[in-house]
Amino acid sequence: MHGQGCKWELKSMKLFLISKHGIEAANNLMHDIQMLILRSLLAVQKVMMNDKHCFELYGYDVMIDSDLKAWLIEVNASPSLTADTSQDYQLKVGMLDDMCDVVDMEKKLTGSEKQIGGFDLIYNNGPVQKIRPVGTILFPWCLC
């Protein structure tokens, strides 16, 4: 992929992948990335802080090869929120806004939501199984 800093909104990246490789290949890749993130968190869950009054934001660096295989490069426990371009600024402000929706500091959510602000719940005391039609476009994820 190309672009300054190679930072893309998930929606833009997904649409690009669909245009180049088709919807099924793009959905499979997004599912693989989702599983990569989920498995990495499950691997360290016993050493993670578990306090319902706190949350942590992790930054995942994932590389996608020419065969559409996702490779985990690193996980940042304190991802940088500085922006070096206006596009990067928009991306990070949007991410922080979405994060606040997921964290629900205003207590607007019931706790039974399967989607928040475009984020799908993928883990809730076990993987959340979703059966979607083949043509469905999947976007960001939420682990709760």
GROMACS .gro file of C-alpha atoms in nm:
model
  144
    1MET     CA    1   0.000   0.000   0.000
    2HIS     CA    2   0.111   0.352  -0.043
    3GLY     CA    3   0.061   0.687   0.123
    4GLN     CA    4   0.241   0.913   0.364
    5GLY     CA    5   0.317   0.715   0.677
    6CYS     CA    6   0.103   0.431   0.542
    7LYS     CA    7  -0.177   0.523   0.784
    8TRP     CA    8  -0.521   0.457   0.644
    9GLU     CA    9  -0.862   0.466   0.804
   10LEU     CA   10  -0.990   0.108   0.815
   11LYS     CA   11  -1.285   0.200   0.594
   12SER     CA   12  -1.057   0.346   0.325
   13MET     CA   13  -0.822   0.051   0.342
   14LYS     CA   14  -1.111  -0.195   0.321
   15LEU     CA   15  -1.260  -0.020   0.018
   16PHE     CA   16  -0.918  -0.017  -0.152
   17LEU     CA   17  -0.874  -0.390  -0.084
   18ILE     CA   18  -1.223  -0.465  -0.219
   19SER     CA   19  -1.146  -0.274  -0.538
   20LYS     CA   20  -0.818  -0.466  -0.590
   21HIS     CA   21  -0.896  -0.814  -0.454
   22GLY     CA   22  -1.272  -0.848  -0.415
   23ILE     CA   23  -1.500  -0.841  -0.114
   24GLU     CA   24  -1.442  -1.199   0.001
   25ALA     CA   25  -1.061  -1.161   0.008
   26ALA     CA   26  -1.093  -0.825   0.187
   27ASN     CA   27  -1.332  -0.970   0.447
   28ASN     CA   28  -1.101  -1.267   0.501
   29LEU     CA   29  -0.804  -1.035   0.557
   30MET     CA   30  -0.999  -0.818   0.802
   31HIS     CA   31  -1.106  -1.132   0.989
   32ASP     CA   32  -0.741  -1.248   1.002
   33ILE     CA   33  -0.636  -0.909   1.146
   34GLN     CA   34  -0.921  -0.927   1.396
   35MET     CA   35  -0.805  -1.273   1.507
   36LEU     CA   36  -0.441  -1.157   1.523
   37ILE     CA   37  -0.539  -0.877   1.761
   38LEU     CA   38  -0.767  -1.098   1.967
   39ARG     CA   39  -0.508  -1.374   2.006
   40SER     CA   40  -0.236  -1.128   2.106
   41LEU     CA   41  -0.460  -0.986   2.380
   42LEU     CA   42  -0.564  -1.330   2.502
   43ALA     CA   43  -0.196  -1.431   2.524
   44VAL     CA   44  -0.125  -1.156   2.779
   45GLN     CA   45  -0.462  -1.125   2.952
   46LYS     CA   46  -0.329  -1.251   3.287
   47VAL     CA   47  -0.076  -0.969   3.311
   48MET     CA   48  -0.304  -0.691   3.186
   49MET     CA   49  -0.459  -0.445   3.426
   50ASN     CA   50  -0.817  -0.548   3.497
   51ASP     CA   51  -0.998  -0.258   3.658
   52LYS     CA   52  -1.346  -0.157   3.545
   53HIS     CA   53  -1.259   0.205   3.627
   54CYS     CA   54  -0.965   0.215   3.382
   55PHE     CA   55  -0.893   0.135   3.021
   56GLU     CA   56  -0.590   0.102   2.801
   57LEU     CA   57  -0.541   0.199   2.438
   58TYR     CA   58  -0.312  -0.022   2.230
   59GLY     CA   59  -0.166   0.058   1.892
   60TYR     CA   60  -0.120  -0.232   1.651
   61ASP     CA   61   0.125  -0.219   1.362
   62VAL     CA   62   0.022  -0.476   1.105
   63MET     CA   63   0.188  -0.536   0.770
   64ILE     CA   64  -0.009  -0.689   0.483
   65ASP     CA   65   0.194  -0.881   0.226
   66SER     CA   66   0.117  -0.926  -0.144
   67ASP     CA   67  -0.071  -1.251  -0.068
   68LEU     CA   68  -0.301  -1.060   0.173
   69LYS     CA   69  -0.146  -1.223   0.479
   70ALA     CA   70  -0.143  -1.007   0.792
   71TRP     CA   71   0.180  -0.992   0.993
   72LEU     CA   72   0.193  -0.842   1.344
   73ILE     CA   73   0.491  -0.606   1.360
   74GLU     CA   74   0.443  -0.468   1.711
   75VAL     CA   75   0.190  -0.369   1.974
   76ASN     CA   76   0.233  -0.029   2.137
   77ALA     CA   77   0.107   0.001   2.495
   78SER     CA   78   0.136   0.379   2.465
   79PRO     CA   79   0.076   0.465   2.100
   80SER     CA   80   0.180   0.809   1.986
   81LEU     CA   81  -0.107   1.052   1.946
   82THR     CA   82   0.103   1.321   1.782
   83ALA     CA   83   0.016   1.388   1.420
   84ASP     CA   84   0.260   1.470   1.142
   85THR     CA   85   0.000   1.548   0.874
   86SER     CA   86  -0.353   1.686   0.871
   87GLN     CA   87  -0.479   1.344   0.756
   88ASP     CA   88  -0.299   1.181   1.051
   89TYR     CA   89  -0.456   1.439   1.283
   90GLN     CA   90  -0.806   1.364   1.148
   91LEU     CA   91  -0.745   0.991   1.184
   92LYS     CA   92  -0.630   1.018   1.547
   93VAL     CA   93  -0.902   1.262   1.654
   94GLY     CA   94  -1.160   1.029   1.500
   95MET     CA   95  -1.005   0.731   1.677
   96LEU     CA   96  -1.015   0.913   2.013
   97ASP     CA   97  -1.378   1.010   1.954
   98ASP     CA   98  -1.465   0.648   1.874
   99MET     CA   99  -1.269   0.532   2.179
  100CYS     CA  100  -1.476   0.760   2.403
  101ASP     CA  101  -1.794   0.610   2.254
  102VAL     CA  102  -1.670   0.258   2.332
  103VAL     CA  103  -1.552   0.348   2.685
  104ASP     CA  104  -1.895   0.509   2.750
  105MET     CA  105  -1.790   0.752   3.021
  106GLU     CA  106  -2.136   0.911   3.006
  107LYS     CA  107  -2.306   0.576   3.079
  108LYS     CA  108  -2.536   0.594   2.775
  109LEU     CA  109  -2.493   0.228   2.676
  110THR     CA  110  -2.678  -0.072   2.819
  111GLY     CA  111  -2.390  -0.320   2.796
  112SER     CA  112  -2.575  -0.546   2.555
  113GLU     CA  113  -2.472  -0.361   2.237
  114LYS     CA  114  -2.318  -0.565   1.958
  115GLN     CA  115  -2.200  -0.252   1.774
  116ILE     CA  116  -2.089   0.089   1.898
  117GLY     CA  117  -2.009   0.372   1.660
  118GLY     CA  118  -1.934   0.136   1.375
  119PHE     CA  119  -1.726  -0.097   1.592
  120ASP     CA  120  -1.833  -0.460   1.612
  121LEU     CA  121  -1.810  -0.647   1.942
  122ILE     CA  122  -1.579  -0.943   1.876
  123TYR     CA  123  -1.516  -1.076   2.228
  124ASN     CA  124  -1.742  -1.092   2.531
  125ASN     CA  125  -1.618  -1.362   2.773
  126GLY     CA  126  -1.551  -1.561   2.456
  127PRO     CA  127  -1.547  -1.492   2.083
  128VAL     CA  128  -1.869  -1.341   1.949
  129GLN     CA  129  -1.980  -1.540   1.648
  130LYS     CA  130  -2.141  -1.343   1.370
  131ILE     CA  131  -2.284  -1.494   1.059
  132ARG     CA  132  -2.275  -1.234   0.784
  133PRO     CA  133  -2.368  -1.251   0.420
  134VAL     CA  134  -2.067  -1.283   0.187
  135GLY     CA  135  -2.116  -0.928   0.056
  136THR     CA  136  -2.108  -0.765   0.401
  137ILE     CA  137  -1.838  -0.506   0.460
  138LEU     CA  138  -1.676  -0.541   0.803
  139PHE     CA  139  -1.507  -0.247   0.971
  140PRO     CA  140  -1.341  -0.175   1.308
  141TRP     CA  141  -1.367  -0.399   1.614
  142CYS     CA  142  -1.430  -0.365   1.982
  143LEU     CA  143  -1.310  -0.595   2.258
  144CYS     CA  144  -1.520  -0.558   2.572
   0.00000   0.00000   0.00000
